[in-house]
CSV table of C-alpha atoms in Angstrom, one decimal:
chain,number,residue,atom,x,y,z
A,28,MET,CA,-81.4,-30.9,58.9
A,29,SER,CA,-78.4,-28.7,59.7
A,30,ALA,CA,-78.6,-24.9,59.2
A,31,PRO,CA,-76.2,-23.3,56.7
A,32,ARG,CA,-73.1,-21.7,58.0
A,33,LEU,CA,-72.8,-18.0,58.1
A,34,ASP,CA,-69.5,-18.0,56.0
A,35,GLY,CA,-71.2,-19.6,53.1
A,36,ARG,CA,-69.7,-23.0,53.5
A,37,PRO,CA,-72.0,-26.1,53.5
A,38,ALA,CA,-72.6,-27.7,56.7
A,39,GLY,CA,-70.3,-30.7,57.4
A,40,ASP,CA,-67.5,-29.1,55.4
A,41,PRO,CA,-65.5,-27.3,58.2
A,42,GLY,CA,-62.4,-27.0,56.1
A,43,GLY,CA,-64.2,-25.6,53.1
A,44,ARG,CA,-62.8,-28.4,50.8
A,45,ARG,CA,-65.9,-28.4,48.5
A,46,ALA,CA,-65.6,-24.6,47.9
A,47,TYR,CA,-62.3,-25.2,46.2
A,48,ASP,CA,-63.1,-28.3,44.2
A,49,GLY,CA,-64.1,-28.6,40.5
A,50,ALA,CA,-66.0,-25.8,39.1
A,51,ASP,CA,-65.7,-23.8,42.1
A,52,ALA,CA,-61.8,-23.5,41.6
A,53,PRO,CA,-61.4,-21.7,38.2
A,54,GLU,CA,-57.7,-21.1,38.7
A,55,ALA,CA,-57.3,-25.0,38.9
A,56,ALA,CA,-59.6,-25.6,36.0
A,57,ASP,CA,-58.4,-23.1,33.6
A,58,PRO,CA,-54.6,-23.5,32.7
A,59,ALA,CA,-54.6,-20.0,31.2
A,60,LEU,CA,-54.9,-18.6,34.7
A,61,ARG,CA,-51.9,-20.4,36.2
A,62,THR,CA,-48.5,-18.9,36.3
A,63,SER,CA,-47.1,-19.6,32.9
A,64,ALA,CA,-43.4,-20.5,32.4
A,65,PRO,CA,-41.1,-18.0,30.7
A,66,PRO,CA,-41.0,-18.4,27.1
A,67,ARG,CA,-38.2,-20.1,25.4
A,68,ARG,CA,-36.2,-18.6,23.0
A,69,ARG,CA,-36.4,-20.0,19.4
A,70,LEU,CA,-33.1,-21.5,19.1
A,71,THR,CA,-33.9,-24.8,17.5
A,72,TRP,CA,-31.4,-27.6,16.7
A,73,ARG,CA,-31.8,-27.0,12.9
A,74,LYS,CA,-30.9,-23.3,13.3
A,75,LEU,CA,-27.8,-24.3,15.2
A,76,THR,CA,-26.6,-27.1,13.1
A,77,VAL,CA,-27.8,-27.1,9.5
A,78,LEU,CA,-25.8,-24.2,8.2
A,79,PRO,CA,-22.5,-25.0,10.1
A,80,ALA,CA,-22.9,-28.5,8.8
A,81,PHE,CA,-23.3,-27.2,5.1
A,82,LEU,CA,-20.3,-24.8,5.6
A,83,VAL,CA,-18.1,-27.8,6.8
A,84,ALA,CA,-19.3,-29.8,4.0
A,85,LEU,CA,-18.5,-27.1,1.5
A,86,LEU,CA,-15.1,-26.5,2.8
A,87,LEU,CA,-14.3,-30.3,3.0
A,88,ALA,CA,-15.4,-30.7,-0.6
A,89,THR,CA,-13.3,-27.8,-1.7
A,90,TRP,CA,-10.1,-29.4,0.2
A,91,LEU,CA,-10.7,-32.7,-1.3
A,92,TRP,CA,-11.0,-31.1,-4.8
A,93,PHE,CA,-7.6,-29.4,-4.3
A,94,GLU,CA,-6.0,-32.7,-3.1
A,95,GLN,CA,-6.8,-34.4,-6.3
A,96,ALA,CA,-6.2,-31.2,-8.7
A,97,ASP,CA,-3.0,-30.8,-10.7
A,98,LEU,CA,-1.6,-27.5,-9.5
A,99,ASP,CA,1.1,-25.9,-11.5
A,100,THR,CA,3.9,-23.8,-10.2
A,101,VAL,CA,2.1,-20.4,-10.6
A,102,THR,CA,-1.0,-21.7,-8.5
A,103,GLU,CA,1.2,-23.1,-5.8
A,104,ASN,CA,3.0,-19.9,-5.6
A,105,ALA,CA,-0.3,-18.1,-5.3
A,106,LEU,CA,-1.5,-20.2,-2.5
A,107,SER,CA,1.7,-20.8,-0.5
A,108,GLY,CA,3.5,-18.9,2.3
A,109,GLY,CA,0.4,-18.3,4.3
A,110,GLN,CA,-1.2,-16.1,1.7
A,111,VAL,CA,-4.6,-17.7,2.0
A,112,THR,CA,-4.6,-17.2,5.6
A,113,GLU,CA,-3.4,-13.7,5.5
A,114,ALA,CA,-6.0,-12.9,2.8
A,115,LEU,CA,-8.8,-14.4,4.9
A,116,TRP,CA,-7.7,-12.6,8.1
A,117,GLN,CA,-7.5,-9.2,6.2
A,118,HIS,CA,-11.0,-9.8,5.0
A,119,VAL,CA,-12.4,-10.4,8.5
A,120,GLN,CA,-10.6,-7.3,9.8
A,121,LEU,CA,-12.1,-5.2,7.0
A,122,THR,CA,-15.6,-6.4,7.8
A,123,VAL,CA,-15.3,-6.0,11.5
A,124,ILE,CA,-13.8,-2.6,11.4
A,125,SER,CA,-16.1,-1.2,8.8
A,126,THR,CA,-19.2,-2.6,10.6
A,127,PHE,CA,-17.9,-1.0,13.9
A,128,PHE,CA,-17.8,2.4,12.2
A,129,VAL,CA,-21.1,1.9,10.7
A,130,LEU,CA,-22.6,1.4,14.1
A,131,VAL,CA,-20.7,4.3,15.5
A,132,ILE,CA,-22.1,6.6,12.8
A,133,ALA,CA,-25.6,5.2,12.1
A,134,LEU,CA,-26.9,4.3,15.7
A,135,PRO,CA,-26.4,7.7,17.2
A,136,LEU,CA,-27.4,9.6,14.1
A,137,GLY,CA,-30.6,7.4,13.9
A,138,VAL,CA,-31.5,8.3,17.5
A,139,LEU,CA,-30.8,12.0,16.8
A,140,LEU,CA,-32.9,12.0,13.7
A,141,THR,CA,-36.0,10.7,15.7
A,142,ARG,CA,-35.8,13.6,18.3
A,143,ARG,CA,-38.2,16.5,17.8
A,144,ARG,CA,-35.5,19.1,17.1
A,145,PHE,CA,-33.9,17.3,14.3
A,146,ARG,CA,-36.7,15.3,12.6
A,147,GLY,CA,-36.8,17.6,9.7
A,148,ALA,CA,-33.3,16.6,8.8
A,149,ALA,CA,-34.1,12.9,8.5
A,150,PRO,CA,-35.1,12.9,4.8
A,151,PHE,CA,-31.7,14.7,3.8
A,152,ALA,CA,-29.7,12.3,6.0
A,153,LEU,CA,-31.3,9.2,4.6
A,154,ALA,CA,-31.0,10.6,1.1
A,155,LEU,CA,-27.3,11.2,1.6
A,156,ALA,CA,-26.9,7.7,3.0
A,157,ASN,CA,-28.7,6.2,0.0
A,158,ILE,CA,-26.2,8.1,-2.3
A,159,GLY,CA,-23.5,6.0,-0.8
A,160,GLN,CA,-25.3,2.7,-1.6
A,161,ALA,CA,-26.8,3.8,-4.8
A,162,THR,CA,-23.3,4.6,-6.3
A,163,PRO,CA,-21.6,1.4,-7.8
A,164,ALA,CA,-19.2,0.0,-5.1
A,165,ILE,CA,-16.2,-0.2,-7.5
A,166,GLY,CA,-16.8,3.3,-8.7
A,167,LEU,CA,-17.0,4.6,-5.1
A,168,LEU,CA,-13.8,2.8,-4.3
A,169,ALA,CA,-12.1,4.3,-7.2
A,170,LEU,CA,-13.1,7.8,-6.2
A,171,LEU,CA,-12.0,7.1,-2.6
A,172,VAL,CA,-8.6,5.9,-3.7
A,173,ILE,CA,-8.0,9.0,-5.8
A,174,TRP,CA,-8.9,11.0,-2.7
A,175,LEU,CA,-7.2,9.0,0.1
A,176,GLY,CA,-4.6,7.1,-1.8
A,177,ILE,CA,-4.1,3.5,-2.2
A,178,GLY,CA,-4.4,1.4,1.1
A,179,ARG,CA,-6.9,0.2,3.7
A,180,ARG,CA,-8.3,3.6,4.5
A,181,ALA,CA,-10.0,4.1,1.2
A,182,ALA,CA,-11.3,0.5,1.2
A,183,LEU,CA,-12.8,1.0,4.8
A,184,ALA,CA,-14.2,4.4,3.9
A,185,GLY,CA,-15.9,2.8,1.0
A,186,MET,CA,-17.4,0.0,2.9
A,187,VAL,CA,-18.8,2.3,5.6
A,188,ALA,CA,-20.4,4.6,3.0
A,189,TYR,CA,-22.0,1.4,1.3
A,190,ALA,CA,-23.4,-0.2,4.5
A,191,VAL,CA,-24.4,2.7,6.7
A,192,LEU,CA,-27.9,2.9,5.0
A,193,PRO,CA,-29.5,-0.3,6.3
A,194,VAL,CA,-28.5,0.5,10.0
A,195,LEU,CA,-29.6,4.1,9.8
A,196,SER,CA,-32.9,3.5,8.1
A,197,ASN,CA,-33.8,0.5,10.3
A,198,THR,CA,-32.8,2.6,13.5
A,199,VAL,CA,-35.1,5.4,12.4
A,200,ALA,CA,-37.9,3.2,11.4
A,201,GLY,CA,-37.7,1.2,14.7
A,202,LEU,CA,-37.8,4.2,16.8
A,203,LYS,CA,-40.7,5.8,14.9
A,204,ALA,CA,-42.7,2.7,15.0
A,205,ASN,CA,-42.9,2.7,18.9
A,206,ASP,CA,-46.4,3.2,20.3
A,207,PRO,CA,-46.8,6.8,21.3
A,208,THR,CA,-49.1,5.7,24.3
A,209,LEU,CA,-46.3,3.7,25.7
A,210,LEU,CA,-43.9,6.5,25.6
A,211,GLU,CA,-46.5,8.8,27.1
A,212,ALA,CA,-47.1,6.3,29.9
A,213,ALA,CA,-43.4,6.3,30.5
A,214,ARG,CA,-43.1,10.0,30.8
A,215,GLY,CA,-46.3,9.9,33.0
A,216,ILE,CA,-44.5,7.8,35.6
A,217,GLY,CA,-41.7,10.3,35.8
A,218,MET,CA,-39.0,8.8,33.4
A,219,SER,CA,-36.6,11.4,32.1
A,220,PRO,CA,-36.2,11.6,28.2
A,221,ALA,CA,-32.9,9.6,28.6
A,222,GLY,CA,-34.7,7.0,30.6
A,223,VAL,CA,-37.5,6.6,28.1
A,224,LEU,CA,-35.0,6.2,25.3
A,225,SER,CA,-32.7,3.7,27.0
A,226,ARG,CA,-35.5,1.7,28.8
A,227,VAL,CA,-38.5,2.0,26.4
A,228,GLU,CA,-37.7,3.2,22.9
A,229,LEU,CA,-34.5,1.4,22.1
A,230,PRO,CA,-35.4,-2.0,23.6
A,231,LEU,CA,-38.6,-1.9,21.4
A,232,ALA,CA,-36.7,-1.1,18.3
A,233,VAL,CA,-34.1,-3.7,18.8
A,234,PRO,CA,-35.5,-6.3,16.3
A,235,LEU,CA,-35.4,-3.8,13.4
A,236,VAL,CA,-31.9,-2.4,14.4
A,237,LEU,CA,-30.5,-6.0,14.6
A,238,ALA,CA,-32.0,-6.7,11.2
A,239,GLY,CA,-30.1,-3.7,9.7
A,240,VAL,CA,-26.8,-4.6,11.5
A,241,ARG,CA,-27.2,-8.1,9.8
A,242,THR,CA,-27.7,-6.6,6.5
A,243,ALA,CA,-24.7,-4.4,6.8
A,244,LEU,CA,-22.5,-7.2,7.9
A,245,VAL,CA,-23.4,-9.3,4.8
A,246,LEU,CA,-22.8,-6.3,2.6
A,247,ASN,CA,-19.5,-5.6,4.1
A,248,VAL,CA,-18.3,-9.2,3.5
A,249,GLY,CA,-19.1,-8.8,-0.1
A,250,THR,CA,-17.9,-5.4,-0.6
A,251,ALA,CA,-14.5,-6.2,1.1
A,252,THR,CA,-13.6,-8.4,-1.9
A,253,LEU,CA,-13.4,-5.1,-4.0
A,254,ALA,CA,-10.8,-3.8,-1.4
A,255,ALA,CA,-8.0,-5.6,-3.4
A,256,PHE,CA,-8.5,-3.1,-6.4
A,257,GLY,CA,-7.5,-0.3,-3.9
A,258,GLY,CA,-4.7,-2.2,-2.1
A,259,GLY,CA,-6.8,-3.1,0.9
A,260,GLY,CA,-6.2,-6.7,0.7
A,261,GLY,CA,-8.6,-9.5,1.6
A,262,LEU,CA,-10.0,-12.4,-0.3
A,263,GLY,CA,-10.3,-10.2,-3.3
A,264,VAL,CA,-6.6,-10.6,-3.8
A,265,LEU,CA,-7.0,-14.3,-4.5
A,266,ILE,CA,-10.0,-13.8,-6.8
A,267,THR,CA,-8.0,-11.0,-8.8
A,268,ALA,CA,-5.0,-13.4,-9.0
A,269,GLY,CA,-7.2,-16.2,-10.4
A,270,ILE,CA,-8.7,-14.1,-13.0
A,271,THR,CA,-5.6,-12.3,-14.0
A,272,ASN,CA,-3.4,-15.4,-14.2
A,273,GLN,CA,-6.3,-17.6,-15.5
A,274,ARG,CA,-5.8,-20.1,-12.7
A,275,MET,CA,-9.1,-21.5,-11.8
A,276,PRO,CA,-8.1,-23.2,-8.5
A,277,VAL,CA,-7.0,-19.8,-7.1
A,278,LEU,CA,-10.3,-18.2,-8.3
A,279,VAL,CA,-12.4,-21.1,-6.9
A,280,LEU,CA,-10.6,-20.9,-3.4
A,281,GLY,CA,-11.1,-17.2,-3.2
A,282,SER,CA,-14.7,-17.4,-4.1
A,283,VAL,CA,-15.6,-20.3,-1.8
A,284,LEU,CA,-13.9,-18.7,1.1
A,285,THR,CA,-15.9,-15.5,0.5
A,286,VAL,CA,-19.2,-17.3,0.2
A,287,ALA,CA,-18.5,-19.3,3.3
A,288,LEU,CA,-17.6,-16.2,5.2
A,289,ALA,CA,-20.8,-14.5,4.3
A,290,LEU,CA,-22.9,-17.4,5.2
A,291,LEU,CA,-21.1,-17.7,8.6
A,292,VAL,CA,-21.5,-14.0,9.4
A,293,ASP,CA,-25.2,-14.1,8.5
A,294,TRP,CA,-25.8,-17.1,10.7
A,295,LEU,CA,-23.9,-15.6,13.5
A,296,ALA,CA,-26.0,-12.4,13.1
A,297,SER,CA,-29.3,-14.4,13.1
A,298,LEU,CA,-28.3,-16.1,16.4
A,299,ALA,CA,-27.5,-12.6,17.7
A,300,GLU,CA,-31.0,-11.4,16.6
A,301,VAL,CA,-32.6,-14.1,18.7
A,302,LEU,CA,-30.4,-13.8,21.8
A,303,LEU,CA,-30.3,-10.1,22.0
A,304,ARG,CA,-34.1,-9.6,21.4
A,305,PRO,CA,-35.7,-8.5,24.6
A,306,ARG,CA,-37.7,-11.2,26.4
A,307,GLY,CA,-40.8,-9.3,26.3
A,308,LEU,CA,-41.0,-9.0,22.6
A,309,GLU,CA,-40.7,-12.8,21.8
A,310,ALA,CA,-43.5,-14.7,20.5
A,311,GLY,CA,-45.7,-16.2,23.1
A,312,ALA,CA,-44.2,-13.8,25.9
């Protein structure tokens, strides 16, 4: 009978193979203890294809309807000469420019209102932003046209005032929702206030901020149709022309393009929400 070894291995097992087999190897038996693969982002094939396919079908059906429709001279004149393309391009410009100014105003202001010195001003700033959205869009645009005159400036000012609230409120809410213990830990390892903001607070608030930006984009696409009443252009020109001249094809085309653009913008924003979300905040991360 052989004596046990001093290192605890059974005799006759010089390589120590038994000590790392079966139940003696918890790392091999328990998959949770193994190194997990990085989580995959939730971009499924349905999210990538269903809405674009619907938009293609919607635009194709509209085109086929126009092909068989009997268009009179007034309708043809309203849709000829690149007027549809120009109105669509103006609508995209209005949406992009107004959203840019919303981000320039709302993001820094939201960060500022969560700092200790300016927290008392947060209710007043949010109430002021809420006034812009609570006011009927057409009435707000009319007031701005009286003040700024007819043109794109009044339309952009009205769109910014109407869409600044979602981004501002979500930025404030996202920064306030951060766990104070995480912020204290970041300060404890020597991070500066700017470092805590840029590397801890803002990344944690990204999901709420992106949700606010998505809402603002869709609001701006819809509000841009009213820019036509102030001389700002956009797809509202087609809708107004269709109503004024009682031409259903013009009205249908303007409405369908507006709906398609809003759905497309919302889809692109939903993809950005997934792609720009920090990896550590993903489910299963």
